[in-house]
């Protein structure tokens, strides 16, 4: 690969062809580029603007190089991993959603990491709950089959990312890699609810996931900036279903879940986040339970366990009221601990 030619093409604001993008990502992920080259192409791509085609190829390469989770079937298999980076510092909603969805019958392949931009990432919260994060891909698959939930700790499945960590950290700005986490589920989950940090990315993500063969996806971004379905403002949705993409909006007031602000949802530690999740799982009502229901409803819908989004929300509320989500979390903790060495 002619690195200089690729860089010049990007600087001239020209999109990369499939083979060029594939070769570039292979070089970045396999340690064939210097830190200066990595930083240069990431910024040049960002300045040009990454196209859905380029993002899809980047995700393909990451998938090829990842440690795959050998699930027996992708029926009702869903991921709730978002991009993060909204800067709002709410409790870890997508993690709570995973257990509500699983208790509602979904098979959840939750992809996640430690916190990048907020006070608490999914891995931080699960670790605080007593979950063993150090599972092999086969052990994650066993958790999905027996409990209905598996957590794929990103660094364990994407070891090739180590080559770009340093330059990314030093750059300190968003690059294409900020988008790739939710696009590279190691279990191949065909259904997703993916929160994105920018409204413009809703349509980008559904187009990329369509190119990657996903079945049913809701990409969401709220008007208040939240990368989840919000209780404090309408949320923009781009939905991929039956190979068709359509935009629509979710108004929390229509689900009796509207609140003045996101302030009651803010936390400063993994322990606080876990306490808020456990409170909702114990049947306590309020803004924290409402936002879990709105997002878990989406997960149940895309997993094929609800005829529409409204039915998904109703089912999620039933799960929260029943205590089944807490039971599912307890089962998951126990399942992961059996693999502790």
mmCIF file with all atom_site columns, C-alpha atoms in Angstrom, residues 174-312:
data_model
loop_
_atom_site.group_PDB
_atom_site.id
_atom_site.type_symbol
_atom_site.label_atom_id
_atom_site.label_alt_id
_atom_site.label_comp_id
_atom_site.label_asym_id
_atom_site.label_entity_id
_atom_site.label_seq_id
_atom_site.pdbx_PDB_ins_code
_atom_site.Cartn_x
_atom_site.Cartn_y
_atom_site.Cartn_z
_atom_site.occupancy
_atom_site.B_iso_or_equiv
_atom_site.pdbx_formal_charge
_atom_site.auth_seq_id
_atom_site.auth_comp_id
_atom_site.auth_asym_id
_atom_site.auth_atom_id
_atom_site.pdbx_PDB_model_num
ATOM 1   C CA . UNK A 1 174 ? -13.067 11.923  17.659 1.00 0.00 ? 174 UNK A CA 1
ATOM 2   C CA . UNK A 1 175 ? -11.981 9.783   14.730 1.00 0.00 ? 175 UNK A CA 1
ATOM 3   C CA . UNK A 1 176 ? -13.508 6.930   12.747 1.00 0.00 ? 176 UNK A CA 1
ATOM 4   C CA . UNK A 1 177 ? -12.626 4.594   15.624 1.00 0.00 ? 177 UNK A CA 1
ATOM 5   C CA . UNK A 1 178 ? -15.203 6.322   17.861 1.00 0.00 ? 178 UNK A CA 1
ATOM 6   C CA . UNK A 1 179 ? -17.858 4.919   15.537 1.00 0.00 ? 179 UNK A CA 1
ATOM 7   C CA . UNK A 1 180 ? -16.558 1.376   15.133 1.00 0.00 ? 180 UNK A CA 1
ATOM 8   C CA . UNK A 1 181 ? -17.394 -0.159  18.535 1.00 0.00 ? 181 UNK A CA 1
ATOM 9   C CA . UNK A 1 182 ? -21.138 -0.529  17.890 1.00 0.00 ? 182 UNK A CA 1
ATOM 10  C CA . UNK A 1 183 ? -20.426 -1.735  14.341 1.00 0.00 ? 183 UNK A CA 1
ATOM 11  C CA . UNK A 1 184 ? -18.196 -4.652  15.299 1.00 0.00 ? 184 UNK A CA 1
ATOM 12  C CA . UNK A 1 185 ? -20.235 -6.916  17.592 1.00 0.00 ? 185 UNK A CA 1
ATOM 13  C CA . UNK A 1 186 ? -18.109 -10.063 18.073 1.00 0.00 ? 186 UNK A CA 1
ATOM 14  C CA . UNK A 1 187 ? -21.189 -12.295 18.274 1.00 0.00 ? 187 UNK A CA 1
ATOM 15  C CA . UNK A 1 188 ? -22.571 -10.947 15.000 1.00 0.00 ? 188 UNK A CA 1
ATOM 16  C CA . UNK A 1 189 ? -25.799 -9.659  16.572 1.00 0.00 ? 189 UNK A CA 1
ATOM 17  C CA . UNK A 1 190 ? -28.042 -8.707  13.616 1.00 0.00 ? 190 UNK A CA 1
ATOM 18  C CA . UNK A 1 191 ? -30.333 -6.531  15.739 1.00 0.00 ? 191 UNK A CA 1
ATOM 19  C CA . UNK A 1 192 ? -29.236 -3.384  17.535 1.00 0.00 ? 192 UNK A CA 1
ATOM 20  C CA . UNK A 1 193 ? -30.303 -0.297  19.407 1.00 0.00 ? 193 UNK A CA 1
ATOM 21  C CA . UNK A 1 194 ? -27.384 2.053   18.923 1.00 0.00 ? 194 UNK A CA 1
ATOM 22  C CA . UNK A 1 195 ? -27.170 5.479   20.512 1.00 0.00 ? 195 UNK A CA 1
ATOM 23  C CA . UNK A 1 196 ? -24.974 7.943   18.617 1.00 0.00 ? 196 UNK A CA 1
ATOM 24  C CA . UNK A 1 197 ? -23.273 11.149  19.767 1.00 0.00 ? 197 UNK A CA 1
ATOM 25  C CA . UNK A 1 198 ? -24.462 13.265  16.800 1.00 0.00 ? 198 UNK A CA 1
ATOM 26  C CA . UNK A 1 199 ? -27.909 13.429  15.178 1.00 0.00 ? 199 UNK A CA 1
ATOM 27  C CA . UNK A 1 200 ? -26.342 13.313  11.709 1.00 0.00 ? 200 UNK A CA 1
ATOM 28  C CA . UNK A 1 201 ? -24.925 9.870   12.522 1.00 0.00 ? 201 UNK A CA 1
ATOM 29  C CA . UNK A 1 202 ? -28.367 8.242   12.888 1.00 0.00 ? 202 UNK A CA 1
ATOM 30  C CA . UNK A 1 203 ? -28.792 7.769   9.138  1.00 0.00 ? 203 UNK A CA 1
ATOM 31  C CA . UNK A 1 204 ? -25.084 7.050   8.673  1.00 0.00 ? 204 UNK A CA 1
ATOM 32  C CA . UNK A 1 205 ? -25.214 4.175   11.157 1.00 0.00 ? 205 UNK A CA 1
ATOM 33  C CA . UNK A 1 206 ? -28.302 2.553   9.685  1.00 0.00 ? 206 UNK A CA 1
ATOM 34  C CA . UNK A 1 207 ? -26.788 2.777   6.198  1.00 0.00 ? 207 UNK A CA 1
ATOM 35  C CA . UNK A 1 208 ? -23.503 1.280   7.414  1.00 0.00 ? 208 UNK A CA 1
ATOM 36  C CA . UNK A 1 209 ? -25.277 -1.533  9.284  1.00 0.00 ? 209 UNK A CA 1
ATOM 37  C CA . UNK A 1 210 ? -27.436 -2.187  6.227  1.00 0.00 ? 210 UNK A CA 1
ATOM 38  C CA . UNK A 1 211 ? -24.230 -2.612  4.188  1.00 0.00 ? 211 UNK A CA 1
ATOM 39  C CA . UNK A 1 212 ? -22.933 -4.980  6.879  1.00 0.00 ? 212 UNK A CA 1
ATOM 40  C CA . UNK A 1 213 ? -26.049 -7.166  6.687  1.00 0.00 ? 213 UNK A CA 1
ATOM 41  C CA . UNK A 1 214 ? -27.908 -6.209  9.872  1.00 0.00 ? 214 UNK A CA 1
ATOM 42  C CA . UNK A 1 215 ? -31.586 -7.154  10.135 1.00 0.00 ? 215 UNK A CA 1
ATOM 43  C CA . UNK A 1 216 ? -33.303 -4.669  12.478 1.00 0.00 ? 216 UNK A CA 1
ATOM 44  C CA . UNK A 1 217 ? -31.639 -1.551  13.868 1.00 0.00 ? 217 UNK A CA 1
ATOM 45  C CA . UNK A 1 218 ? -32.705 1.622   15.646 1.00 0.00 ? 218 UNK A CA 1
ATOM 46  C CA . UNK A 1 219 ? -30.041 4.355   15.655 1.00 0.00 ? 219 UNK A CA 1
ATOM 47  C CA . UNK A 1 220 ? -31.053 7.077   18.115 1.00 0.00 ? 220 UNK A CA 1
ATOM 48  C CA . UNK A 1 221 ? -30.015 10.555  19.230 1.00 0.00 ? 221 UNK A CA 1
ATOM 49  C CA . UNK A 1 222 ? -32.090 12.829  21.460 1.00 0.00 ? 222 UNK A CA 1
ATOM 50  C CA . UNK A 1 223 ? -32.595 16.560  20.954 1.00 0.00 ? 223 UNK A CA 1
ATOM 51  C CA . UNK A 1 224 ? -31.114 17.175  24.416 1.00 0.00 ? 224 UNK A CA 1
ATOM 52  C CA . UNK A 1 225 ? -27.855 15.565  23.244 1.00 0.00 ? 225 UNK A CA 1
ATOM 53  C CA . UNK A 1 226 ? -28.317 12.175  24.903 1.00 0.00 ? 226 UNK A CA 1
ATOM 54  C CA . UNK A 1 227 ? -27.117 9.149   22.933 1.00 0.00 ? 227 UNK A CA 1
ATOM 55  C CA . UNK A 1 228 ? -30.119 7.163   24.186 1.00 0.00 ? 228 UNK A CA 1
ATOM 56  C CA . UNK A 1 229 ? -33.897 7.506   23.892 1.00 0.00 ? 229 UNK A CA 1
ATOM 57  C CA . UNK A 1 230 ? -34.491 10.440  26.240 1.00 0.00 ? 230 UNK A CA 1
ATOM 58  C CA . UNK A 1 231 ? -37.133 11.270  28.845 1.00 0.00 ? 231 UNK A CA 1
ATOM 59  C CA . UNK A 1 232 ? -36.407 15.012  28.593 1.00 0.00 ? 232 UNK A CA 1
ATOM 60  C CA . UNK A 1 233 ? -36.786 15.668  24.852 1.00 0.00 ? 233 UNK A CA 1
ATOM 61  C CA . UNK A 1 234 ? -37.921 14.018  21.625 1.00 0.00 ? 234 UNK A CA 1
ATOM 62  C CA . UNK A 1 235 ? -35.492 11.460  20.192 1.00 0.00 ? 235 UNK A CA 1
ATOM 63  C CA . UNK A 1 236 ? -34.597 11.128  16.548 1.00 0.00 ? 236 UNK A CA 1
ATOM 64  C CA . UNK A 1 237 ? -34.703 7.565   15.206 1.00 0.00 ? 237 UNK A CA 1
ATOM 65  C CA . UNK A 1 238 ? -33.351 6.052   12.016 1.00 0.00 ? 238 UNK A CA 1
ATOM 66  C CA . UNK A 1 239 ? -34.769 2.545   11.723 1.00 0.00 ? 239 UNK A CA 1
ATOM 67  C CA . UNK A 1 240 ? -33.499 -0.239  9.477  1.00 0.00 ? 240 UNK A CA 1
ATOM 68  C CA . UNK A 1 241 ? -36.090 -2.979  9.034  1.00 0.00 ? 241 UNK A CA 1
ATOM 69  C CA . UNK A 1 242 ? -36.725 -5.357  6.125  1.00 0.00 ? 242 UNK A CA 1
ATOM 70  C CA . UNK A 1 243 ? -33.775 -3.732  4.323  1.00 0.00 ? 243 UNK A CA 1
ATOM 71  C CA . UNK A 1 244 ? -35.581 -0.359  4.379  1.00 0.00 ? 244 UNK A CA 1
ATOM 72  C CA . UNK A 1 245 ? -34.488 2.720   6.322  1.00 0.00 ? 245 UNK A CA 1
ATOM 73  C CA . UNK A 1 246 ? -37.074 5.143   7.691  1.00 0.00 ? 246 UNK A CA 1
ATOM 74  C CA . UNK A 1 247 ? -36.752 8.151   10.031 1.00 0.00 ? 247 UNK A CA 1
ATOM 75  C CA . UNK A 1 248 ? -39.183 8.837   12.877 1.00 0.00 ? 248 UNK A CA 1
ATOM 76  C CA . UNK A 1 249 ? -39.338 10.445  16.314 1.00 0.00 ? 249 UNK A CA 1
ATOM 77  C CA . UNK A 1 250 ? -40.058 9.224   19.829 1.00 0.00 ? 250 UNK A CA 1
ATOM 78  C CA . UNK A 1 251 ? -41.854 11.651  22.159 1.00 0.00 ? 251 UNK A CA 1
ATOM 79  C CA . UNK A 1 252 ? -41.538 10.513  25.801 1.00 0.00 ? 252 UNK A CA 1
ATOM 80  C CA . UNK A 1 253 ? -44.864 12.186  26.626 1.00 0.00 ? 253 UNK A CA 1
ATOM 81  C CA . UNK A 1 254 ? -46.645 9.609   24.462 1.00 0.00 ? 254 UNK A CA 1
ATOM 82  C CA . UNK A 1 255 ? -45.395 6.913   26.844 1.00 0.00 ? 255 UNK A CA 1
ATOM 83  C CA . UNK A 1 256 ? -46.097 8.805   30.073 1.00 0.00 ? 256 UNK A CA 1
ATOM 84  C CA . UNK A 1 257 ? -42.336 9.119   30.539 1.00 0.00 ? 257 UNK A CA 1
ATOM 85  C CA . UNK A 1 258 ? -41.644 12.838  30.053 1.00 0.00 ? 258 UNK A CA 1
ATOM 86  C CA . UNK A 1 259 ? -39.487 14.614  32.648 1.00 0.00 ? 259 UNK A CA 1
ATOM 87  C CA . UNK A 1 260 ? -38.117 18.148  32.960 1.00 0.00 ? 260 UNK A CA 1
ATOM 88  C CA . UNK A 1 261 ? -34.429 17.274  32.727 1.00 0.00 ? 261 UNK A CA 1
ATOM 89  C CA . UNK A 1 262 ? -31.778 14.573  32.854 1.00 0.00 ? 262 UNK A CA 1
ATOM 90  C CA . UNK A 1 263 ? -30.363 15.821  36.171 1.00 0.00 ? 263 UNK A CA 1
ATOM 91  C CA . UNK A 1 264 ? -31.880 12.998  38.285 1.00 0.00 ? 264 UNK A CA 1
ATOM 92  C CA . UNK A 1 265 ? -30.059 10.475  36.077 1.00 0.00 ? 265 UNK A CA 1
ATOM 93  C CA . UNK A 1 266 ? -26.552 11.861  36.545 1.00 0.00 ? 266 UNK A CA 1
ATOM 94  C CA . UNK A 1 267 ? -23.940 9.912   38.492 1.00 0.00 ? 267 UNK A CA 1
ATOM 95  C CA . UNK A 1 268 ? -20.269 10.337  39.280 1.00 0.00 ? 268 UNK A CA 1
ATOM 96  C CA . UNK A 1 269 ? -19.162 6.724   39.782 1.00 0.00 ? 269 UNK A CA 1
ATOM 97  C CA . UNK A 1 270 ? -19.813 3.142   38.740 1.00 0.00 ? 270 UNK A CA 1
ATOM 98  C CA . UNK A 1 271 ? -21.184 2.435   42.219 1.00 0.00 ? 271 UNK A CA 1
ATOM 99  C CA . UNK A 1 272 ? -23.773 5.226   41.908 1.00 0.00 ? 272 UNK A CA 1
ATOM 100 C CA . UNK A 1 273 ? -24.709 3.952   38.464 1.00 0.00 ? 273 UNK A CA 1
ATOM 101 C CA . UNK A 1 274 ? -25.197 0.422   39.784 1.00 0.00 ? 274 UNK A CA 1
ATOM 102 C CA . UNK A 1 275 ? -27.306 1.681   42.708 1.00 0.00 ? 275 UNK A CA 1
ATOM 103 C CA . UNK A 1 276 ? -29.620 3.515   40.299 1.00 0.00 ? 276 UNK A CA 1
ATOM 104 C CA . UNK A 1 277 ? -29.971 0.406   38.135 1.00 0.00 ? 277 UNK A CA 1
ATOM 105 C CA . UNK A 1 278 ? -30.708 -1.829  41.145 1.00 0.00 ? 278 UNK A CA 1
ATOM 106 C CA . UNK A 1 279 ? -33.311 0.677   42.348 1.00 0.00 ? 279 UNK A CA 1
ATOM 107 C CA . UNK A 1 280 ? -35.196 0.454   39.050 1.00 0.00 ? 280 UNK A CA 1
ATOM 108 C CA . UNK A 1 281 ? -34.822 -3.342  39.029 1.00 0.00 ? 281 UNK A CA 1
ATOM 109 C CA . UNK A 1 282 ? -36.379 -3.428  42.528 1.00 0.00 ? 282 UNK A CA 1
ATOM 110 C CA . UNK A 1 283 ? -39.522 -1.848  41.112 1.00 0.00 ? 283 UNK A CA 1
ATOM 111 C CA . UNK A 1 284 ? -38.925 1.770   42.136 1.00 0.00 ? 284 UNK A CA 1
ATOM 112 C CA . UNK A 1 285 ? -40.554 4.143   39.664 1.00 0.00 ? 285 UNK A CA 1
ATOM 113 C CA . UNK A 1 286 ? -39.260 7.494   38.468 1.00 0.00 ? 286 UNK A CA 1
ATOM 114 C CA . UNK A 1 287 ? -37.107 8.989   35.726 1.00 0.00 ? 287 UNK A CA 1
ATOM 115 C CA . UNK A 1 288 ? -34.481 6.230   35.962 1.00 0.00 ? 288 UNK A CA 1
ATOM 116 C CA . UNK A 1 289 ? -37.077 3.493   35.459 1.00 0.00 ? 289 UNK A CA 1
ATOM 117 C CA . UNK A 1 290 ? -38.774 5.456   32.677 1.00 0.00 ? 290 UNK A CA 1
ATOM 118 C CA . UNK A 1 291 ? -35.600 5.875   30.630 1.00 0.00 ? 291 UNK A CA 1
ATOM 119 C CA . UNK A 1 292 ? -34.743 2.193   31.040 1.00 0.00 ? 292 UNK A CA 1
ATOM 120 C CA . UNK A 1 293 ? -38.245 1.261   29.823 1.00 0.00 ? 293 UNK A CA 1
ATOM 121 C CA . UNK A 1 294 ? -38.047 3.546   26.771 1.00 0.00 ? 294 UNK A CA 1
ATOM 122 C CA . UNK A 1 295 ? -34.726 2.041   25.717 1.00 0.00 ? 295 UNK A CA 1
ATOM 123 C CA . UNK A 1 296 ? -35.432 -1.569  26.679 1.00 0.00 ? 296 UNK A CA 1
ATOM 124 C CA . UNK A 1 297 ? -38.656 -1.303  24.697 1.00 0.00 ? 297 UNK A CA 1
ATOM 125 C CA . UNK A 1 298 ? -36.571 -0.555  21.629 1.00 0.00 ? 298 UNK A CA 1
ATOM 126 C CA . UNK A 1 299 ? -34.323 -3.564  22.327 1.00 0.00 ? 299 UNK A CA 1
ATOM 127 C CA . UNK A 1 300 ? -37.306 -5.911  22.637 1.00 0.00 ? 300 UNK A CA 1
ATOM 128 C CA . UNK A 1 301 ? -38.789 -4.472  19.435 1.00 0.00 ? 301 UNK A CA 1
ATOM 129 C CA . UNK A 1 302 ? -35.660 -4.892  17.283 1.00 0.00 ? 302 UNK A CA 1
ATOM 130 C CA . UNK A 1 303 ? -35.075 -8.366  18.780 1.00 0.00 ? 303 UNK A CA 1
ATOM 131 C CA . UNK A 1 304 ? -38.448 -9.424  17.375 1.00 0.00 ? 304 UNK A CA 1
ATOM 132 C CA . UNK A 1 305 ? -40.182 -9.818  20.738 1.00 0.00 ? 305 UNK A CA 1
ATOM 133 C CA . UNK A 1 306 ? -42.651 -6.953  20.292 1.00 0.00 ? 306 UNK A CA 1
ATOM 134 C CA . UNK A 1 307 ? -44.814 -6.112  17.298 1.00 0.00 ? 307 UNK A CA 1
ATOM 135 C CA . UNK A 1 308 ? -43.957 -2.435  17.548 1.00 0.00 ? 308 UNK A CA 1
ATOM 136 C CA . UNK A 1 309 ? -42.038 -0.009  19.734 1.00 0.00 ? 309 UNK A CA 1
ATOM 137 C CA . UNK A 1 310 ? -45.034 0.813   21.959 1.00 0.00 ? 310 UNK A CA 1
ATOM 138 C CA . UNK A 1 311 ? -45.554 -2.866  22.775 1.00 0.00 ? 311 UNK A CA 1
ATOM 139 C CA . UNK A 1 312 ? -41.847 -3.128  23.557 1.00 0.00 ? 312 UNK A CA 1
#
